[in-house]
């Protein structure tokens, strides 16, 4: 019972932002930032314990390469020293490089080679072939729209125009498909604020909003 | 000592960091070193948390000193310290806060994605140009195509929606993806030869 | 407009959206929806149970996937308990995978099922979690009495008269299970006895289920909200599924209306030389 | 040496890098005839920051939830490159720039970028480390903090360039309500239409990656674009070849990707 009440209060504190930026929202915001930070730091501490403290200190594996990672990690804190601050860039460079390596791994296959795979343009039931032709044309023209050193003039103008139009179809489809997942959160929360005990909290919230609106108008 | 300050060292580390996974991917060699590197990344990111927390604390302690919305800063620091302590002191309260306070608050904030999509429709979906007309026409068709009750009433709309989704939409998406793939390769090259230095603070 | 406040038009947009999705939560609208053939097939198999038949439902989905699997599970529970009253069937509820399933089952029995007038132990029984997953499933099929010693509330078998005659799967008329992980163990242990075997799972797990479905090892499947809503419509008992689909329908129509209204507002203001 | 099924992929990568590199070197030797197409979003930075100076309101910038330690690295790096350019413009116009980040290791990086920007444009004393605000690693904390900031402080300009996920709608939605001038850019497909609707200027898809090169300003940097364009034309030809081959019954790409 108490859980349902607290949950509905918390939801309405966040949703009060729909009316205006107010003290209730600010409390919710501060709570969320504080709690989320605590969660991520707790996860961080668990990583440090499981990956460093236990294998190295408890299991006495002093020569494991993880020590280099620990050294690089500590180097980040040279950021706070006036003379050694440049050393803090080393670990960040390494992790950014690794990030780019991860991003590149398989990207050319997934984003280029696999996308070039296309079916036959002439098929028995004609329809598939026409679809493949449209697929080919829309893909090529959207690709051709992004030519940077060729002006969109002459032969390239109609191609680029067809390209931007086919991209608009793609963006319209995405915008239309995406609403379903966007509204999922609100729909899942509604029962908490419509059914008792949340309903009573909602009524209190509505009264507060009306009162606040009335007071501000008078001021 | 001054040799160590040179910018080339972080660039070399960056190159090592990005080439190692790729060598492992393309040739299968150095795969132990590559997976070791990726396990280091988690540790490095974890070490970085302290820098973030120090930044947040300094920001809010300055706020408190300057007297600007004090309770907001106190609440952030207070709830952080309290919840971090509770995580190790009392698992019961930790779980209670997680399921009754943190999760609903987190989902409620995520629900603004739904609210603001309507703001985007109202304020941004403007028929300002022919391309915008096409964008919004397709958006409306796909919105109706995705409406459960309209799907039940008009199957023809489902076939039209399916075609739009599977043919022109997929085609243009392929073009965009290929374009992104190419630009990423060029970005990768610029980063490896040290021309893209934003990770060094633009140094 | 002082800092913090929102233009009235944005507030109106949000309030209308909240009202639109709140209406179905208060009173179901029952907007027309299309019911998939697989949902109808499951409904017919369960509706086909006759007086005295024993139906066993294994609730094994995780608490975390309540949003996707819960609505259909509630709809099926309600249908089974409605059949107890209408036809006098008997229902066994059991969990084999993890404690999550037992928690979900108890939640459904507590919050969604009206057990007034039904005798526990004679009309229905909740065996709770019998740990062992596939080994428990095998035992339930071959030698029921060997694995089932007490129910979820500690009552021993002799206090549950309806279980006395149940020795193996041949004494059970229909089996169903819900899972948010792999469907494989269930048809492996419970399929092939030409008894109806129904699955309720995530929409993402349906593709893994189809191979068993084509070979009739699994005789019916339900996946995600749209199927749950269809099932609720078939049983005439609206619930979470229909509420969500009604809210989704209203929200999408609202989106179309807003795009049109937004442009009307934009063009009227532009003709009056208003701001961008 | 190269594993099966990855030779063709490697060849494509090497050819693209070679073309970009050669044309870069060529452009360094003598100024090329071709010019780069304009990027309205990058040109608009100065104009937007100018409006912020007039209205005496801050500029808010974010690179979304992605970091540089994961698969979003390329997007975040490009977002940071644009941040440098914005910091310069803010320094010149004397405007307070606030950068919100959910990645702790980006705090020092962003502080250096902002410091370099303000110093380069002759306004070093306006820079303060508090301009970079860290909100913890989770997306919802980032969302609530950005939404609250935008409606409380009412920045004149609201920018989001980089690896943006759900938080794009929160940031740009709040910005649309607060009436900010909005600039955005992301390769992530789901959020390009949102940006088309509510951003005054935007970079579509790959334009974000290319923005870094456009801002580089080194003599050879124009060469990347020529090399990249030629490789793109090469791919278009390959695409048509693949279609012709499939029509003739031979799955060219299928063969090449398992070669």
mmCIF file with all atom_site columns, C-alpha atoms in Angstrom, chain D residues 104-197:
data_model
loop_
_atom_site.group_PDB
_atom_site.id
_atom_site.type_symbol
_atom_site.label_atom_id
_atom_site.label_alt_id
_atom_site.label_comp_id
_atom_site.label_asym_id
_atom_site.label_entity_id
_atom_site.label_seq_id
_atom_site.pdbx_PDB_ins_code
_atom_site.Cartn_x
_atom_site.Cartn_y
_atom_site.Cartn_z
_atom_site.occupancy
_atom_site.B_iso_or_equiv
_atom_site.pdbx_formal_charge
_atom_site.auth_seq_id
_atom_site.auth_comp_id
_atom_site.auth_asym_id
_atom_site.auth_atom_id
_atom_site.pdbx_PDB_model_num
ATOM 1  C CA . UNK D 1 104 ? 33.030 11.156 -16.312 1.00 0.00 ? 104 UNK D CA 1
ATOM 2  C CA . UNK D 1 105 ? 36.145 10.857 -18.495 1.00 0.00 ? 105 UNK D CA 1
ATOM 3  C CA . UNK D 1 106 ? 34.732 13.479 -20.880 1.00 0.00 ? 106 UNK D CA 1
ATOM 4  C CA . UNK D 1 107 ? 34.761 16.084 -18.094 1.00 0.00 ? 107 UNK D CA 1
ATOM 5  C CA . UNK D 1 108 ? 38.517 16.852 -18.374 1.00 0.00 ? 108 UNK D CA 1
ATOM 6  C CA . UNK D 1 109 ? 38.359 16.544 -22.176 1.00 0.00 ? 109 UNK D CA 1
ATOM 7  C CA . UNK D 1 110 ? 35.486 19.020 -22.409 1.00 0.00 ? 110 UNK D CA 1
ATOM 8  C CA . UNK D 1 111 ? 37.122 21.388 -19.931 1.00 0.00 ? 111 UNK D CA 1
ATOM 9  C CA . UNK D 1 112 ? 40.247 21.479 -22.102 1.00 0.00 ? 112 UNK D CA 1
ATOM 10 C CA . UNK D 1 113 ? 38.184 22.047 -25.255 1.00 0.00 ? 113 UNK D CA 1
ATOM 11 C CA . UNK D 1 114 ? 36.272 24.907 -23.670 1.00 0.00 ? 114 UNK D CA 1
ATOM 12 C CA . UNK D 1 115 ? 39.413 26.461 -22.191 1.00 0.00 ? 115 UNK D CA 1
ATOM 13 C CA . UNK D 1 116 ? 41.191 26.273 -25.584 1.00 0.00 ? 116 UNK D CA 1
ATOM 14 C CA . UNK D 1 117 ? 38.137 27.784 -27.307 1.00 0.00 ? 117 UNK D CA 1
ATOM 15 C CA . UNK D 1 118 ? 37.750 30.713 -24.932 1.00 0.00 ? 118 UNK D CA 1
ATOM 16 C CA . UNK D 1 119 ? 41.509 31.391 -24.883 1.00 0.00 ? 119 UNK D CA 1
ATOM 17 C CA . UNK D 1 120 ? 41.846 31.194 -28.694 1.00 0.00 ? 120 UNK D CA 1
ATOM 18 C CA . UNK D 1 121 ? 39.076 33.763 -29.148 1.00 0.00 ? 121 UNK D CA 1
ATOM 19 C CA . UNK D 1 122 ? 40.743 36.139 -26.677 1.00 0.00 ? 122 UNK D CA 1
ATOM 20 C CA . UNK D 1 123 ? 38.445 35.711 -23.681 1.00 0.00 ? 123 UNK D CA 1
ATOM 21 C CA . UNK D 1 124 ? 40.301 33.340 -21.337 1.00 0.00 ? 124 UNK D CA 1
ATOM 22 C CA . UNK D 1 125 ? 38.991 34.745 -18.071 1.00 0.00 ? 125 UNK D CA 1
ATOM 23 C CA . UNK D 1 126 ? 35.379 33.994 -19.008 1.00 0.00 ? 126 UNK D CA 1
ATOM 24 C CA . UNK D 1 127 ? 36.082 30.236 -18.958 1.00 0.00 ? 127 UNK D CA 1
ATOM 25 C CA . UNK D 1 128 ? 35.331 28.360 -15.703 1.00 0.00 ? 128 UNK D CA 1
ATOM 26 C CA . UNK D 1 129 ? 35.506 24.588 -15.050 1.00 0.00 ? 129 UNK D CA 1
ATOM 27 C CA . UNK D 1 130 ? 31.913 24.711 -13.823 1.00 0.00 ? 130 UNK D CA 1
ATOM 28 C CA . UNK D 1 131 ? 30.805 25.138 -17.438 1.00 0.00 ? 131 UNK D CA 1
ATOM 29 C CA . UNK D 1 132 ? 31.162 21.361 -17.782 1.00 0.00 ? 132 UNK D CA 1
ATOM 30 C CA . UNK D 1 133 ? 28.408 19.650 -15.766 1.00 0.00 ? 133 UNK D CA 1
ATOM 31 C CA . UNK D 1 134 ? 28.563 15.913 -15.048 1.00 0.00 ? 134 UNK D CA 1
ATOM 32 C CA . UNK D 1 135 ? 25.267 14.206 -14.162 1.00 0.00 ? 135 UNK D CA 1
ATOM 33 C CA . UNK D 1 136 ? 26.339 10.644 -13.464 1.00 0.00 ? 136 UNK D CA 1
ATOM 34 C CA . UNK D 1 137 ? 26.407 7.786  -15.935 1.00 0.00 ? 137 UNK D CA 1
ATOM 35 C CA . UNK D 1 138 ? 22.696 7.048  -16.335 1.00 0.00 ? 138 UNK D CA 1
ATOM 36 C CA . UNK D 1 139 ? 20.519 8.323  -19.156 1.00 0.00 ? 139 UNK D CA 1
ATOM 37 C CA . UNK D 1 140 ? 17.460 9.246  -17.090 1.00 0.00 ? 140 UNK D CA 1
ATOM 38 C CA . UNK D 1 141 ? 19.605 11.388 -14.761 1.00 0.00 ? 141 UNK D CA 1
ATOM 39 C CA . UNK D 1 142 ? 20.927 13.126 -17.888 1.00 0.00 ? 142 UNK D CA 1
ATOM 40 C CA . UNK D 1 143 ? 17.383 13.624 -19.216 1.00 0.00 ? 143 UNK D CA 1
ATOM 41 C CA . UNK D 1 144 ? 15.939 15.132 -16.037 1.00 0.00 ? 144 UNK D CA 1
ATOM 42 C CA . UNK D 1 145 ? 18.954 17.365 -15.457 1.00 0.00 ? 145 UNK D CA 1
ATOM 43 C CA . UNK D 1 146 ? 18.922 18.731 -19.029 1.00 0.00 ? 146 UNK D CA 1
ATOM 44 C CA . UNK D 1 147 ? 15.161 19.294 -19.049 1.00 0.00 ? 147 UNK D CA 1
ATOM 45 C CA . UNK D 1 148 ? 15.320 21.101 -15.699 1.00 0.00 ? 148 UNK D CA 1
ATOM 46 C CA . UNK D 1 149 ? 18.263 23.245 -16.797 1.00 0.00 ? 149 UNK D CA 1
ATOM 47 C CA . UNK D 1 150 ? 16.622 24.294 -20.085 1.00 0.00 ? 150 UNK D CA 1
ATOM 48 C CA . UNK D 1 151 ? 13.383 25.430 -18.490 1.00 0.00 ? 151 UNK D CA 1
ATOM 49 C CA . UNK D 1 152 ? 15.103 27.055 -15.472 1.00 0.00 ? 152 UNK D CA 1
ATOM 50 C CA . UNK D 1 153 ? 18.006 28.879 -17.092 1.00 0.00 ? 153 UNK D CA 1
ATOM 51 C CA . UNK D 1 154 ? 16.286 29.355 -20.477 1.00 0.00 ? 154 UNK D CA 1
ATOM 52 C CA . UNK D 1 155 ? 19.393 29.124 -22.699 1.00 0.00 ? 155 UNK D CA 1
ATOM 53 C CA . UNK D 1 156 ? 19.076 31.081 -25.948 1.00 0.00 ? 156 UNK D CA 1
ATOM 54 C CA . UNK D 1 157 ? 20.655 28.253 -27.990 1.00 0.00 ? 157 UNK D CA 1
ATOM 55 C CA . UNK D 1 158 ? 20.333 24.497 -27.476 1.00 0.00 ? 158 UNK D CA 1
ATOM 56 C CA . UNK D 1 159 ? 22.658 22.187 -29.389 1.00 0.00 ? 159 UNK D CA 1
ATOM 57 C CA . UNK D 1 160 ? 23.005 18.420 -29.499 1.00 0.00 ? 160 UNK D CA 1
ATOM 58 C CA . UNK D 1 161 ? 25.625 16.802 -31.760 1.00 0.00 ? 161 UNK D CA 1
ATOM 59 C CA . UNK D 1 162 ? 26.815 13.228 -31.314 1.00 0.00 ? 162 UNK D CA 1
ATOM 60 C CA . UNK D 1 163 ? 25.568 9.793  -30.282 1.00 0.00 ? 163 UNK D CA 1
ATOM 61 C CA . UNK D 1 164 ? 22.065 10.700 -29.245 1.00 0.00 ? 164 UNK D CA 1
ATOM 62 C CA . UNK D 1 165 ? 19.486 8.208  -28.020 1.00 0.00 ? 165 UNK D CA 1
ATOM 63 C CA . UNK D 1 166 ? 16.137 8.727  -26.225 1.00 0.00 ? 166 UNK D CA 1
ATOM 64 C CA . UNK D 1 167 ? 17.472 11.864 -24.486 1.00 0.00 ? 167 UNK D CA 1
ATOM 65 C CA . UNK D 1 168 ? 17.370 13.722 -27.810 1.00 0.00 ? 168 UNK D CA 1
ATOM 66 C CA . UNK D 1 169 ? 13.615 14.078 -27.545 1.00 0.00 ? 169 UNK D CA 1
ATOM 67 C CA . UNK D 1 170 ? 13.844 15.261 -23.943 1.00 0.00 ? 170 UNK D CA 1
ATOM 68 C CA . UNK D 1 171 ? 16.466 17.885 -24.722 1.00 0.00 ? 171 UNK D CA 1
ATOM 69 C CA . UNK D 1 172 ? 14.993 19.123 -28.008 1.00 0.00 ? 172 UNK D CA 1
ATOM 70 C CA . UNK D 1 173 ? 11.419 18.932 -26.707 1.00 0.00 ? 173 UNK D CA 1
ATOM 71 C CA . UNK D 1 174 ? 12.255 21.073 -23.680 1.00 0.00 ? 174 UNK D CA 1
ATOM 72 C CA . UNK D 1 175 ? 14.189 23.414 -25.977 1.00 0.00 ? 175 UNK D CA 1
ATOM 73 C CA . UNK D 1 176 ? 11.225 23.746 -28.343 1.00 0.00 ? 176 UNK D CA 1
ATOM 74 C CA . UNK D 1 177 ? 8.963  24.656 -25.425 1.00 0.00 ? 177 UNK D CA 1
ATOM 75 C CA . UNK D 1 178 ? 11.503 27.123 -24.040 1.00 0.00 ? 178 UNK D CA 1
ATOM 76 C CA . UNK D 1 179 ? 11.762 28.709 -27.496 1.00 0.00 ? 179 UNK D CA 1
ATOM 77 C CA . UNK D 1 180 ? 15.525 28.127 -27.953 1.00 0.00 ? 180 UNK D CA 1
ATOM 78 C CA . UNK D 1 181 ? 17.317 28.290 -31.278 1.00 0.00 ? 181 UNK D CA 1
ATOM 79 C CA . UNK D 1 182 ? 18.153 24.640 -31.804 1.00 0.00 ? 182 UNK D CA 1
ATOM 80 C CA . UNK D 1 183 ? 20.970 22.982 -33.755 1.00 0.00 ? 183 UNK D CA 1
ATOM 81 C CA . UNK D 1 184 ? 21.461 19.248 -33.918 1.00 0.00 ? 184 UNK D CA 1
ATOM 82 C CA . UNK D 1 185 ? 23.153 16.436 -35.739 1.00 0.00 ? 185 UNK D CA 1
ATOM 83 C CA . UNK D 1 186 ? 23.281 12.688 -35.371 1.00 0.00 ? 186 UNK D CA 1
ATOM 84 C CA . UNK D 1 187 ? 23.813 9.661  -37.538 1.00 0.00 ? 187 UNK D CA 1
ATOM 85 C CA . UNK D 1 188 ? 21.293 7.731  -35.419 1.00 0.00 ? 188 UNK D CA 1
ATOM 86 C CA . UNK D 1 189 ? 18.316 7.267  -37.728 1.00 0.00 ? 189 UNK D CA 1
ATOM 87 C CA . UNK D 1 190 ? 15.540 7.369  -35.136 1.00 0.00 ? 190 UNK D CA 1
ATOM 88 C CA . UNK D 1 191 ? 16.382 10.935 -34.112 1.00 0.00 ? 191 UNK D CA 1
ATOM 89 C CA . UNK D 1 192 ? 17.024 12.584 -37.484 1.00 0.00 ? 192 UNK D CA 1
ATOM 90 C CA . UNK D 1 193 ? 13.292 13.165 -38.072 1.00 0.00 ? 193 UNK D CA 1
ATOM 91 C CA . UNK D 1 194 ? 12.944 14.673 -34.585 1.00 0.00 ? 194 UNK D CA 1
ATOM 92 C CA . UNK D 1 195 ? 15.774 17.062 -35.452 1.00 0.00 ? 195 UNK D CA 1
ATOM 93 C CA . UNK D 1 196 ? 14.250 17.846 -38.842 1.00 0.00 ? 196 UNK D CA 1
ATOM 94 C CA . UNK D 1 197 ? 11.086 18.942 -37.042 1.00 0.00 ? 197 UNK D CA 1
#
